[in-house]
GROMACS .gro file of C-alpha atoms in nm:
model
  314
    1MET     CA    1   1.727   1.887  -1.362
    2LEU     CA    2   1.854   1.870  -1.734
    3TYR     CA    3   1.706   1.973  -2.078
    4VAL     CA    4   1.740   1.895  -2.424
    5GLY     CA    5   1.778   2.171  -2.684
    6ILE     CA    6   1.722   2.124  -3.069
    7ASP     CA    7   1.857   2.372  -3.307
    8LEU     CA    8   1.663   2.303  -3.624
    9GLY     CA    9   1.805   2.455  -3.949
   10GLY     CA   10   1.753   2.410  -4.332
   11THR     CA   11   2.037   2.216  -4.375
   12GLY     CA   12   2.121   2.052  -4.055
   13ILE     CA   13   1.966   1.958  -3.694
   14LYS     CA   14   2.182   1.979  -3.375
   15ALA     CA   15   2.080   1.876  -3.028
   16GLY     CA   16   2.248   1.894  -2.691
   17LEU     CA   17   2.178   1.790  -2.344
   18ILE     CA   18   2.183   2.085  -2.123
   19THR     CA   19   2.231   2.192  -1.764
   20GLU     CA   20   2.018   2.450  -1.571
   21ASP     CA   21   2.299   2.705  -1.606
   22GLY     CA   22   2.332   2.633  -1.965
   23THR     CA   23   2.636   2.388  -1.974
   24ILE     CA   24   2.633   2.163  -2.267
   25LEU     CA   25   2.688   1.810  -2.145
   26ALA     CA   26   2.640   1.617  -2.477
   27GLN     CA   27   2.572   1.698  -2.853
   28ALA     CA   28   2.491   1.526  -3.177
   29ASP     CA   29   2.379   1.639  -3.512
   30CYS     CA   30   2.240   1.509  -3.856
   31PRO     CA   31   2.138   1.652  -4.191
   32THR     CA   32   1.790   1.803  -4.219
   33GLY     CA   33   1.681   1.661  -4.532
   34VAL     CA   34   1.379   1.886  -4.570
   35GLU     CA   35   1.290   1.710  -4.880
   36ARG     CA   36   1.178   1.424  -4.696
   37GLY     CA   37   0.868   1.617  -4.520
   38HIS     CA   38   0.806   1.739  -4.176
   39GLU     CA   39   0.722   1.392  -3.999
   40ALA     CA   40   1.069   1.250  -4.106
   41VAL     CA   41   1.261   1.568  -3.995
   42ILE     CA   42   1.076   1.547  -3.666
   43ALA     CA   43   1.133   1.179  -3.605
   44ASP     CA   44   1.520   1.263  -3.631
   45MET     CA   45   1.460   1.558  -3.390
   46ALA     CA   46   1.345   1.309  -3.147
   47LYS     CA   47   1.614   1.035  -3.217
   48LEU     CA   48   1.865   1.325  -3.178
   49ALA     CA   49   1.729   1.417  -2.827
   50LEU     CA   50   1.742   1.069  -2.722
   51THR     CA   51   2.083   1.019  -2.863
   52VAL     CA   52   2.244   1.323  -2.654
   53ILE     CA   53   2.046   1.170  -2.338
   54GLU     CA   54   2.222   0.873  -2.394
   55LYS     CA   55   2.547   0.999  -2.453
   56GLY     CA   56   2.545   1.230  -2.161
   57GLY     CA   57   2.497   0.908  -1.930
   58LYS     CA   58   2.136   1.004  -1.835
   59THR     CA   59   1.788   0.881  -1.892
   60LEU     CA   60   1.464   1.045  -1.979
   61ASP     CA   61   1.381   1.058  -1.644
   62ASP     CA   62   1.649   1.322  -1.563
   63VAL     CA   63   1.513   1.551  -1.836
   64LYS     CA   64   1.251   1.807  -1.761
   65SER     CA   65   1.165   1.925  -2.120
   66ILE     CA   66   1.277   1.938  -2.471
   67GLY     CA   67   1.304   2.293  -2.657
   68ILE     CA   68   1.317   2.350  -3.030
   69GLY     CA   69   1.451   2.653  -3.203
   70LEU     CA   70   1.328   2.684  -3.588
   71PRO     CA   71   1.363   2.914  -3.850
   72GLY     CA   72   0.997   3.026  -3.855
   73VAL     CA   73   0.694   3.133  -3.639
   74GLN     CA   74   0.511   2.945  -3.391
   75ASP     CA   75   0.163   2.975  -3.249
   76PRO     CA   76   0.163   2.946  -2.869
   77ARG     CA   77  -0.212   2.851  -2.884
   78THR     CA   78  -0.198   2.543  -3.093
   79GLY     CA   79   0.157   2.417  -3.091
   80HIS     CA   80   0.183   2.430  -3.468
   81VAL     CA   81   0.440   2.608  -3.690
   82PRO     CA   82   0.191   2.793  -3.937
   83PHE     CA   83   0.458   2.886  -4.167
   84CYS     CA   84   0.836   2.833  -4.206
   85THR     CA   85   0.975   2.908  -4.551
   86ASN     CA   86   1.335   2.736  -4.516
   87LEU     CA   87   1.170   2.400  -4.433
   88TYR     CA   88   0.868   2.435  -4.665
   89TRP     CA   89   0.644   2.367  -4.353
   90HIS     CA   90   0.285   2.499  -4.324
   91ASP     CA   91   0.066   2.443  -4.037
   92VAL     CA   92   0.278   2.145  -3.896
   93PRO     CA   93   0.175   2.024  -3.542
   94VAL     CA   94   0.536   2.002  -3.392
   95ILE     CA   95   0.455   1.938  -3.032
   96GLU     CA   96   0.176   1.667  -3.126
   97LEU     CA   97   0.435   1.481  -3.355
   98MET     CA   98   0.719   1.509  -3.104
   99ASN     CA   99   0.508   1.363  -2.824
  100LYS     CA  100   0.443   1.041  -3.062
  101TYR     CA  101   0.824   0.974  -2.970
  102ILE     CA  102   0.883   1.139  -2.640
  103ASP     CA  103   0.619   1.199  -2.362
  104LYS     CA  104   0.777   1.525  -2.208
  105PRO     CA  105   0.686   1.884  -2.219
  106ILE     CA  106   0.776   2.019  -2.570
  107TYR     CA  107   0.865   2.416  -2.619
  108PHE     CA  108   0.971   2.586  -2.939
  109ASP     CA  109   1.022   2.923  -3.062
  110ASN     CA  110   1.198   3.123  -3.359
  111ASP     CA  111   1.585   3.054  -3.373
  112ALA     CA  112   1.674   3.421  -3.332
  113THR     CA  113   1.451   3.420  -3.014
  114VAL     CA  114   1.625   3.109  -2.870
  115ALA     CA  115   1.990   3.236  -2.941
  116GLY     CA  116   1.888   3.541  -2.742
  117LEU     CA  117   1.762   3.348  -2.448
  118ALA     CA  118   2.087   3.169  -2.439
  119GLU     CA  119   2.301   3.479  -2.424
  120SER     CA  120   2.075   3.584  -2.133
  121VAL     CA  121   2.140   3.265  -1.946
  122ALA     CA  122   2.498   3.154  -2.049
  123GLY     CA  123   2.635   3.440  -2.264
  124VAL     CA  124   2.707   3.823  -2.267
  125SER     CA  125   2.382   3.935  -2.128
  126ALA     CA  126   2.366   3.661  -1.848
  127GLY     CA  127   2.223   3.783  -1.515
  128VAL     CA  128   2.043   4.058  -1.693
  129LYS     CA  129   1.662   4.061  -1.662
  130ASN     CA  130   1.584   4.265  -1.964
  131SER     CA  131   1.773   4.243  -2.289
  132VAL     CA  132   1.753   4.214  -2.679
  133PHE     CA  133   1.945   4.010  -2.927
  134ILE     CA  134   1.983   4.104  -3.273
  135THR     CA  135   2.138   3.875  -3.542
  136LEU     CA  136   2.304   4.030  -3.861
  137GLY     CA  137   2.323   3.787  -4.131
  138THR     CA  138   2.136   3.717  -4.456
  139GLY     CA  139   1.855   3.920  -4.281
  140VAL     CA  140   1.793   4.054  -3.940
  141GLY     CA  141   1.635   3.856  -3.667
  142GLY     CA  142   1.580   3.945  -3.317
  143ALA     CA  143   1.500   3.842  -2.940
  144ILE     CA  144   1.316   4.040  -2.666
  145ILE     CA  145   1.401   3.912  -2.323
  146ILE     CA  146   1.186   4.044  -2.046
  147ASP     CA  147   1.232   3.931  -1.697
  148GLY     CA  148   1.449   3.665  -1.824
  149LYS     CA  149   1.188   3.529  -2.045
  150PRO     CA  150   1.161   3.551  -2.417
  151TYR     CA  151   0.876   3.772  -2.543
  152SER     CA  152   0.734   3.651  -2.862
  153GLY     CA  153   0.398   3.848  -2.834
  154ALA     CA  154   0.012   3.734  -2.818
  155ASN     CA  155   0.050   3.550  -3.151
  156GLY     CA  156   0.404   3.439  -3.163
  157VAL     CA  157   0.513   3.659  -3.413
  158GLY     CA  158   0.686   3.935  -3.191
  159SER     CA  159   1.045   4.054  -3.198
  160GLU     CA  160   1.054   4.062  -3.568
  161VAL     CA  161   1.265   4.367  -3.535
  162GLY     CA  162   1.410   4.319  -3.915
  163HIS     CA  163   1.110   4.425  -4.043
  164MET     CA  164   1.070   4.742  -3.872
  165ILE     CA  165   1.030   5.008  -4.146
  166THR     CA  166   1.309   5.258  -4.112
  167VAL     CA  167   1.306   5.397  -4.455
  168ILE     CA  168   0.987   5.525  -4.600
  169ASP     CA  169   0.952   5.395  -4.952
  170GLY     CA  170   1.284   5.240  -4.934
  171GLU     CA  171   1.442   4.918  -5.068
  172PRO     CA  172   1.193   4.625  -5.132
  173CYS     CA  173   1.201   4.338  -4.887
  174THR     CA  174   1.122   3.980  -4.922
  175CYS     CA  175   0.840   4.012  -4.691
  176GLY     CA  176   0.647   4.216  -4.922
  177ASN     CA  177   0.697   4.577  -4.770
  178SER     CA  178   0.974   4.826  -4.856
  179GLY     CA  179   1.252   4.990  -4.617
  180CYS     CA  180   1.243   4.725  -4.374
  181TRP     CA  181   1.544   4.737  -4.135
  182GLU     CA  182   1.703   4.427  -4.270
  183ARG     CA  183   1.718   4.571  -4.633
  184TYR     CA  184   1.981   4.841  -4.455
  185ALA     CA  185   2.121   4.629  -4.168
  186SER     CA  186   2.201   4.281  -4.283
  187ALA     CA  187   2.510   4.133  -4.452
  188THR     CA  188   2.286   4.131  -4.767
  189ALA     CA  189   2.250   4.508  -4.721
  190ILE     CA  190   2.624   4.573  -4.718
  191ILE     CA  191   2.669   4.336  -5.007
  192ARG     CA  192   2.402   4.542  -5.207
  193MET     CA  193   2.559   4.856  -5.121
  194GLY     CA  194   2.913   4.734  -5.218
  195ARG     CA  195   2.802   4.618  -5.550
  196GLU     CA  196   2.626   4.965  -5.623
  197VAL     CA  197   2.959   5.152  -5.543
  198ALA     CA  198   3.162   4.906  -5.759
  199GLU     CA  199   2.934   4.921  -6.032
  200LYS     CA  200   2.973   5.308  -6.047
  201LYS     CA  201   3.342   5.272  -5.981
  202PRO     CA  202   3.469   4.974  -6.173
  203ALA     CA  203   3.822   5.053  -6.135
  204GLY     CA  204   3.778   5.163  -5.784
  205SER     CA  205   3.918   4.974  -5.449
  206ILE     CA  206   3.599   4.764  -5.396
  207ALA     CA  207   3.600   4.617  -5.739
  208ARG     CA  208   3.975   4.555  -5.737
  209ALA     CA  209   3.957   4.374  -5.404
  210VAL     CA  210   3.718   4.089  -5.585
  211GLY     CA  211   3.910   4.116  -5.926
  212GLY     CA  212   3.619   4.272  -6.089
  213ASP     CA  213   3.400   3.980  -6.006
  214LEU     CA  214   3.111   4.183  -5.816
  215SER     CA  215   2.951   3.845  -5.720
  216ARG     CA  216   3.240   3.772  -5.486
  217ILE     CA  217   3.160   4.093  -5.264
  218THR     CA  218   3.098   4.005  -4.904
  219ALA     CA  219   3.071   4.218  -4.590
  220LYS     CA  220   3.387   4.107  -4.501
  221THR     CA  221   3.531   4.269  -4.826
  222ILE     CA  222   3.402   4.619  -4.724
  223PHE     CA  223   3.494   4.584  -4.373
  224ASP     CA  224   3.846   4.495  -4.440
  225LEU     CA  225   3.884   4.782  -4.655
  226ALA     CA  226   3.731   5.014  -4.448
  227LYS     CA  227   3.975   4.898  -4.161
  228GLU     CA  228   4.257   4.997  -4.395
  229GLY     CA  229   4.118   5.333  -4.430
  230ASP     CA  230   3.994   5.314  -4.789
  231PRO     CA  231   3.773   5.633  -4.865
  232ASP     CA  232   3.475   5.424  -5.052
  233ALA     CA  233   3.459   5.140  -4.784
  234THR     CA  234   3.483   5.365  -4.511
  235GLU     CA  235   3.186   5.594  -4.643
  236LEU     CA  236   2.991   5.260  -4.711
  237PHE     CA  237   3.082   5.126  -4.367
  238ASN     CA  238   2.959   5.484  -4.186
  239ARG     CA  239   2.633   5.455  -4.393
  240TYR     CA  240   2.588   5.093  -4.267
  241VAL     CA  241   2.650   5.180  -3.908
  242TYR     CA  242   2.403   5.475  -3.930
  243TYR     CA  243   2.127   5.246  -4.045
  244LEU     CA  244   2.223   5.000  -3.792
  245CYS     CA  245   2.177   5.235  -3.522
  246VAL     CA  246   1.842   5.370  -3.650
  247GLY     CA  247   1.702   5.043  -3.575
  248ILE     CA  248   1.888   4.991  -3.235
  249VAL     CA  249   1.773   5.339  -3.126
  250ASN     CA  250   1.418   5.236  -3.217
  251ILE     CA  251   1.448   4.930  -3.012
  252ILE     CA  252   1.596   5.115  -2.711
  253ASN     CA  253   1.313   5.369  -2.724
  254CYS     CA  254   1.050   5.101  -2.737
  255VAL     CA  255   1.188   4.856  -2.502
  256ASP     CA  256   1.466   5.025  -2.289
  257PRO     CA  257   1.676   4.693  -2.230
  258GLU     CA  258   1.954   4.683  -2.010
  259VAL     CA  259   2.186   4.526  -2.277
  260LEU     CA  260   2.156   4.501  -2.654
  261VAL     CA  261   2.344   4.205  -2.803
  262ILE     CA  262   2.473   4.180  -3.154
  263GLY     CA  263   2.526   3.823  -3.312
  264GLY     CA  264   2.520   3.689  -3.643
  265GLY     CA  265   2.772   3.681  -3.931
  266VAL     CA  266   2.820   4.056  -3.940
  267SER     CA  267   2.921   4.067  -3.593
  268LYS     CA  268   3.256   3.890  -3.658
  269ALA     CA  269   3.371   4.241  -3.751
  270GLY     CA  270   3.419   4.244  -3.374
  271ASP     CA  271   3.533   4.561  -3.214
  272PHE     CA  272   3.576   4.769  -3.542
  273LEU     CA  273   3.197   4.721  -3.557
  274LEU     CA  274   3.117   4.755  -3.185
  275ASN     CA  275   3.321   5.061  -3.117
  276ALA     CA  276   3.152   5.240  -3.430
  277VAL     CA  277   2.804   5.157  -3.298
  278ARG     CA  278   2.913   5.273  -2.951
  279ALA     CA  279   3.051   5.596  -3.091
  280LYS     CA  280   2.728   5.666  -3.308
  281LEU     CA  281   2.439   5.607  -3.051
  282PRO     CA  282   2.492   5.869  -2.804
  283SER     CA  283   2.397   6.143  -3.054
  284MET     CA  284   2.090   5.943  -3.164
  285VAL     CA  285   1.925   5.846  -2.837
  286PHE     CA  286   1.634   6.029  -2.708
  287TYR     CA  287   1.699   6.060  -2.337
  288LYS     CA  288   2.060   6.212  -2.356
  289ALA     CA  289   2.081   6.252  -1.970
  290MET     CA  290   1.959   5.899  -1.898
  291PRO     CA  291   2.156   5.587  -1.938
  292TYR     CA  292   2.059   5.344  -2.204
  293ALA     CA  293   2.123   4.979  -2.308
  294ARG     CA  294   2.512   4.879  -2.318
  295ILE     CA  295   2.598   4.745  -2.636
  296GLU     CA  296   2.792   4.416  -2.661
  297LEU     CA  297   2.878   4.107  -2.906
  298ALA     CA  298   2.727   3.777  -2.873
  299THR     CA  299   2.974   3.533  -2.726
  300LEU     CA  300   2.803   3.164  -2.772
  301GLY     CA  301   2.826   3.141  -3.137
  302ASN     CA  302   2.717   2.799  -3.280
  303ASP     CA  303   2.618   2.676  -2.946
  304ALA     CA  304   2.360   2.959  -2.877
  305GLY     CA  305   2.056   2.763  -3.065
  306ILE     CA  306   2.087   2.456  -2.870
  307ILE     CA  307   2.132   2.634  -2.543
  308GLY     CA  308   1.861   2.853  -2.588
  309ALA     CA  309   1.617   2.607  -2.710
  310ALA     CA  310   1.672   2.398  -2.374
  311MET     CA  311   1.615   2.713  -2.189
  312LEU     CA  312   1.273   2.734  -2.324
  313GLY     CA  313   1.150   2.476  -2.066
  314ARG     CA  314   1.353   2.627  -1.783
   0.00000   0.00000   0.00000
């Protein structure tokens, strides 16, 4: 059987016709246009689903189900999205509205969850029953895969690893708490820490790298300087790796996955980041005489959303 996966973002919608093993047969995309309201957006998702089926030379009878990954939480009891900030959605009956256009089983989950599922089916953790995926970007998202299936908890809000509190009375988070992991392990966190250093050292290397315009500091700015051996950037990078490993160790202690996959924009630092994490973790894991999760970089990139969404129905 075939599956349709839909990756719903704040600016764009992507859809794909996907095989049982996660191979993409056809793709299509369109702007989201969130200002039009949820009904118009869902109508476009349905149109894209039908488009990719046609582009793939198939019919709706060839498709088992349609899956959707979206940047919010879902209620598995109602089929509603109770809250989705980027889309300005509140209590949207996604499954009911999709079924107005397509009479097929509809599944949906958080975008980080489906990306982690994609990696477990067709990516770096393929063939592994239990894995965890973390995405390091503006925030920190996560996916917990148990026995090959995404685990989102009793109420659909599980795997929000970015909001583990890792620093007591730490940096205020957008969620309302303080000290959340994403305030220390995201790209946003690296930028904040970089600006703090540059403000204290206006003639230092970080400030010079951006011509004195601190708004131009990115995670790549810090990583590139650290690769060159710059002392300030290296100290900052090492601090970031420590905070990142604090959260990873918490996940290992609680879930004990076989593989932990790092994705998102920060993962583009590649082996420089991966090797640093692998070097730091052994001193932090609890059971030092036992094996623990293999740490890997995600491999599917922008295709993870549609592949993982499709696999929700598998």
